[in-house]
XYZ file of C-alpha atoms in Angstrom:
258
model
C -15.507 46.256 -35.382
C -15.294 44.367 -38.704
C -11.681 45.551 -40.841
C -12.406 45.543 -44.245
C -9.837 45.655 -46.773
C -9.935 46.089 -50.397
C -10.692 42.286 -52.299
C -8.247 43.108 -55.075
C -5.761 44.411 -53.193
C -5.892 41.762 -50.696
C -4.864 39.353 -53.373
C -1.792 41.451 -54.954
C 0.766 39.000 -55.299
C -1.160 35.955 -54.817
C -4.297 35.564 -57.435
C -3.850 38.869 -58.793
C -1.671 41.107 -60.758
C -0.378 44.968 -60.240
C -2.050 47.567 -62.855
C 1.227 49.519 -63.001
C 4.234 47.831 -63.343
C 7.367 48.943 -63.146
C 10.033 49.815 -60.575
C 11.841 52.896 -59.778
C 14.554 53.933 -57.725
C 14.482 57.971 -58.323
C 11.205 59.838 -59.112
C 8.784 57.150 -57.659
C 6.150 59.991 -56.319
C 6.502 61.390 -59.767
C 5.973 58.487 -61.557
C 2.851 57.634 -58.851
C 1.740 61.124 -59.268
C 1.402 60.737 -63.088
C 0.054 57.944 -63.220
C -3.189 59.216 -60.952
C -3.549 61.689 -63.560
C -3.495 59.357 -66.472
C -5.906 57.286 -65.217
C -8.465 60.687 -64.104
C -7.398 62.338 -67.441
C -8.798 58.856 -69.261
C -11.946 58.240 -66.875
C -12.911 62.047 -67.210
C -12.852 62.530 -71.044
C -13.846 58.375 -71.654
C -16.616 58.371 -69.516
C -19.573 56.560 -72.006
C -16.559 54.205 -72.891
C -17.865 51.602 -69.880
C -13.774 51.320 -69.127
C -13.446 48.639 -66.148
C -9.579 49.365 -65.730
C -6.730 51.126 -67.122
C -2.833 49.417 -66.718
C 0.257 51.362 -67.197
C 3.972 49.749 -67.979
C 6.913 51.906 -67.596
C 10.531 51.962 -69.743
C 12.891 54.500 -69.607
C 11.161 57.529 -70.916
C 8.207 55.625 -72.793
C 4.696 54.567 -71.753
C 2.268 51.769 -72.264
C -0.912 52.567 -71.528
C -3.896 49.637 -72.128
C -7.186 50.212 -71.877
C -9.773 47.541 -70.586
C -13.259 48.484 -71.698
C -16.823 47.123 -73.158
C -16.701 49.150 -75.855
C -13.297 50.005 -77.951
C -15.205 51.430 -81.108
C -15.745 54.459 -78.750
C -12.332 54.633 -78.197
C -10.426 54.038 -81.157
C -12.671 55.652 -82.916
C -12.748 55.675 -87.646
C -9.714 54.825 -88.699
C -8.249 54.749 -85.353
C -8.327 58.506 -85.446
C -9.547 58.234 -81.988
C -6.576 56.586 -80.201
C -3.962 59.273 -82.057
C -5.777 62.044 -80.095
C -5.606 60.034 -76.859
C -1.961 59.132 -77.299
C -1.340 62.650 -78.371
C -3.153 64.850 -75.430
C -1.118 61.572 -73.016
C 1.800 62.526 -74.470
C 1.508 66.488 -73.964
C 0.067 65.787 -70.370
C 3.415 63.595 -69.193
C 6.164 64.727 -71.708
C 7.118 61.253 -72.519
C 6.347 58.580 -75.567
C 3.130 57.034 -75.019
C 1.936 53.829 -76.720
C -2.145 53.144 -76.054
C -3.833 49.592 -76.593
C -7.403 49.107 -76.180
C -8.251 45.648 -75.330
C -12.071 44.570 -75.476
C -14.343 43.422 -72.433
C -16.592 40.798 -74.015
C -18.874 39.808 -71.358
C -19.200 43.270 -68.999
C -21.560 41.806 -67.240
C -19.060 39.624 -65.635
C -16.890 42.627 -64.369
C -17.582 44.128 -60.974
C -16.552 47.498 -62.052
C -18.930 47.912 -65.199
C -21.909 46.018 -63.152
C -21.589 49.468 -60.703
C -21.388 52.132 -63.370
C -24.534 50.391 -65.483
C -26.357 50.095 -62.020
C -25.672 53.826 -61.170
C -26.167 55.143 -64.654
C -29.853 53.315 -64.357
C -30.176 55.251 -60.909
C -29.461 58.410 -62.354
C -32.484 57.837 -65.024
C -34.320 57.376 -62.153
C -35.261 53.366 -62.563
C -35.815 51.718 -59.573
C -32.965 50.467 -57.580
C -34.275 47.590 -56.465
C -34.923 46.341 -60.416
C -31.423 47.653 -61.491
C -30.174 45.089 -58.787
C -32.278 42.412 -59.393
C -31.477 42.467 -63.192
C -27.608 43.052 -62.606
C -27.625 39.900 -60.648
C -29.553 37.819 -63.214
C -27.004 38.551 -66.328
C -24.368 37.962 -63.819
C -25.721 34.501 -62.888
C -26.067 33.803 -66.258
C -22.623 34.249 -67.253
C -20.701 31.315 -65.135
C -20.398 33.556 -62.085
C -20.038 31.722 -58.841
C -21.751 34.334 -56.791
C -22.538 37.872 -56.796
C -22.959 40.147 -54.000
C -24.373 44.389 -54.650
C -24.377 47.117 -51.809
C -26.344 50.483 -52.716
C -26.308 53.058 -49.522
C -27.519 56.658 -49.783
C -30.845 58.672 -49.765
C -32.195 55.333 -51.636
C -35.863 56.632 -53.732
C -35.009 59.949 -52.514
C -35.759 58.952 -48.719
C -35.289 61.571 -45.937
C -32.956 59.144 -44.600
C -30.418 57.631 -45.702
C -29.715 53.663 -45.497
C -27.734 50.565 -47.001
C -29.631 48.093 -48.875
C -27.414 44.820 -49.762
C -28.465 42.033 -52.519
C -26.755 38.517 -52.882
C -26.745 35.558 -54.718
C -24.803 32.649 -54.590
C -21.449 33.212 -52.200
C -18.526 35.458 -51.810
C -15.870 33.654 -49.646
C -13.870 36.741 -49.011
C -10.968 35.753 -46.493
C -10.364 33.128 -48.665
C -7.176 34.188 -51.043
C -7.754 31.722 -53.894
C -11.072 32.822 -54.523
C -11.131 35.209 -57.435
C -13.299 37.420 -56.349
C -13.540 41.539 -58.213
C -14.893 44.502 -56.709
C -16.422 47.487 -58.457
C -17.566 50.719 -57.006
C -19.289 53.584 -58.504
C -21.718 57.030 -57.693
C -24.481 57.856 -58.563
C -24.865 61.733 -59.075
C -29.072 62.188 -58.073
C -31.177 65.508 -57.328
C -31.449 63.802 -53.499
C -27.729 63.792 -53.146
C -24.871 60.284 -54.321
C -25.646 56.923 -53.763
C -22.734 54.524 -53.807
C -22.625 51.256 -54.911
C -20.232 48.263 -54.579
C -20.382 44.914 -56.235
C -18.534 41.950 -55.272
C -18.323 38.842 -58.373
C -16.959 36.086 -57.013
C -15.498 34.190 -60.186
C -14.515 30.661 -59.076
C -10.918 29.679 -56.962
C -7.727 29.592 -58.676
C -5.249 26.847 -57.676
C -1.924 26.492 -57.007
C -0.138 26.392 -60.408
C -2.690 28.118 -62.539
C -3.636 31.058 -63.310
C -7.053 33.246 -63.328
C -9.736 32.194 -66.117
C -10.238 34.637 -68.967
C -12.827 35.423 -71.521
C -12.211 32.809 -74.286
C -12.139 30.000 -71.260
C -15.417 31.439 -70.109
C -16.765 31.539 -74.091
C -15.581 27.501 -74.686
C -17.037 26.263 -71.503
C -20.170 28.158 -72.395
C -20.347 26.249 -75.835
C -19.207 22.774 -74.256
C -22.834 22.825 -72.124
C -24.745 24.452 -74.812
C -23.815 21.403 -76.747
C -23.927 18.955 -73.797
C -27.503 20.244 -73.340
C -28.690 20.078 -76.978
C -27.947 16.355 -77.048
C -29.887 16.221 -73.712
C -32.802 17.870 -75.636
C -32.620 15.417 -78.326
C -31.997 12.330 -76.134
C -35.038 13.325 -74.208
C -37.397 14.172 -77.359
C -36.447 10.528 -78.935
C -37.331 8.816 -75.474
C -40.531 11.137 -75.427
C -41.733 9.837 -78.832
C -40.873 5.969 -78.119
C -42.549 5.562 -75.017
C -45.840 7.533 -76.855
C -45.269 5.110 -79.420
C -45.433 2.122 -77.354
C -48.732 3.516 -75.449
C -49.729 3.937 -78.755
C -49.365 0.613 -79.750
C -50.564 -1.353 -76.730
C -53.820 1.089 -77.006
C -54.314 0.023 -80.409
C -54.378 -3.943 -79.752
C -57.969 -4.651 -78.017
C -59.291 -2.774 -81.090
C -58.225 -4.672 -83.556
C -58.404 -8.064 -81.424
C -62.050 -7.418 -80.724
């Protein structure tokens, strides 16, 4: 029997950091305890945000609360009227200060999480899953991503029976601890009962001494091989026309010779 373990988990401490951080002698339970219910009481009254994760720090009696997600004009809302009522109903729901930061996602198609909730939201409209698949891969691919790997099991196209049906593209070394690789799991709420789906990105190895990639690394790498590949397009066009103009030229001389 294969054991499976959880890919970010698997790399807490290593690759990877905690999404709650702090330490407690007294009151841990408590502290886990409210922490579940942040994170439910955000997914449950966020849910068209497209949040991919939600990390909580801990001081004394105060909160921080940061909110990872594709779109933060949900959240905060005009005039960041919408983040007052989040910190407020926080702050009635554990009793203590609560500070909330919304940080912005800018390529969700790069994170595992958000690639499951778009692929089960297109389920639930009843597109094919298949084509949701297919298409999550190729905006993956497109976005630096080493390799991309999506699982959807359930009563797939309303079949009598259920079954798994797995789609990969490029690798996903997963006993391999450097490798930065997220997962992402959602449901899919259909007539014909759920349909699960996980998605493994594998993003590249981090090595000793450095730490994981972010967004604006992705963004200038993206615009170093645009460029690189511009002056390829030019180089190639100015070779193009010389060598036509050559031909052009040897074609020429028998005319006017003869």
């Amino acid at each position: 029997m294969g054991q499976k373990t959880h890919p970010v988990g698997f790399r807490l401490g290593i690759i990877r950091d905690w999404e709650s951080k702090w330490f407690l002698d007294r009151g841990y339970s408590d502290a886990l305890a409210e922490d579940w219910h942040i994170r439910s009481f955000i997914h449950k009254n966020l849910k068209n945000a497209a949040i991919s994760r939600v990390e909580i720090e801990r001081r004394g009696n105060q909160v921080k609360v940061t909110i990872y997600t594709a779109k933060p004009g949900i959240i905060i809302g005009r005039g960041g009227k919408g983040v007052d009522d989040i910190r407020a109903l926080l702050e009635r729901l554990t009793g203590k200060m609560v500070h909330v930061n919304v940080e912005e996602i800018r390529y969700p198609d790069r994170d595992a999480q958000l690639v499951a909730e778009t692929i089960a939201a297109q389920i639930e409209k009843r597109i094919a899953y298949k084509r949701a698949m297919r298409q999550a891969m190729m905006r993956a691919l497109r976005l630096d991503v080493k390799g991309i790997k999506i699982n959807c099991a359930g009563r797939l196209a309303g079949s009598e029976m259920a079954r798994r049906e797995v789609a990969k593209d490029g690798k996903i070394p997963l006993h391999t601890l450097r490798a930065d690789i997220d997962y992402g799991f959602a449901e899919a709420a259909t007539t014909y009962g759920h349909i699960g789906i996980k998605v493994w990105i594998y993003k590249g190895d981090v090595l000793p001494g450095k730490e994981r990639s972010d967004e604006s690394e992705l963004k200038l790498r993206r615009e170093v091989r645009t460029e690189r590949g511009d002056r390829g397009g030019e180089r190639g066009r100015r070779g193009r026309g010389s060598r036509g103009g050559r031909t052009n030229r040897h074609a020429a001389g028998p005319e006017t010779g003869g």
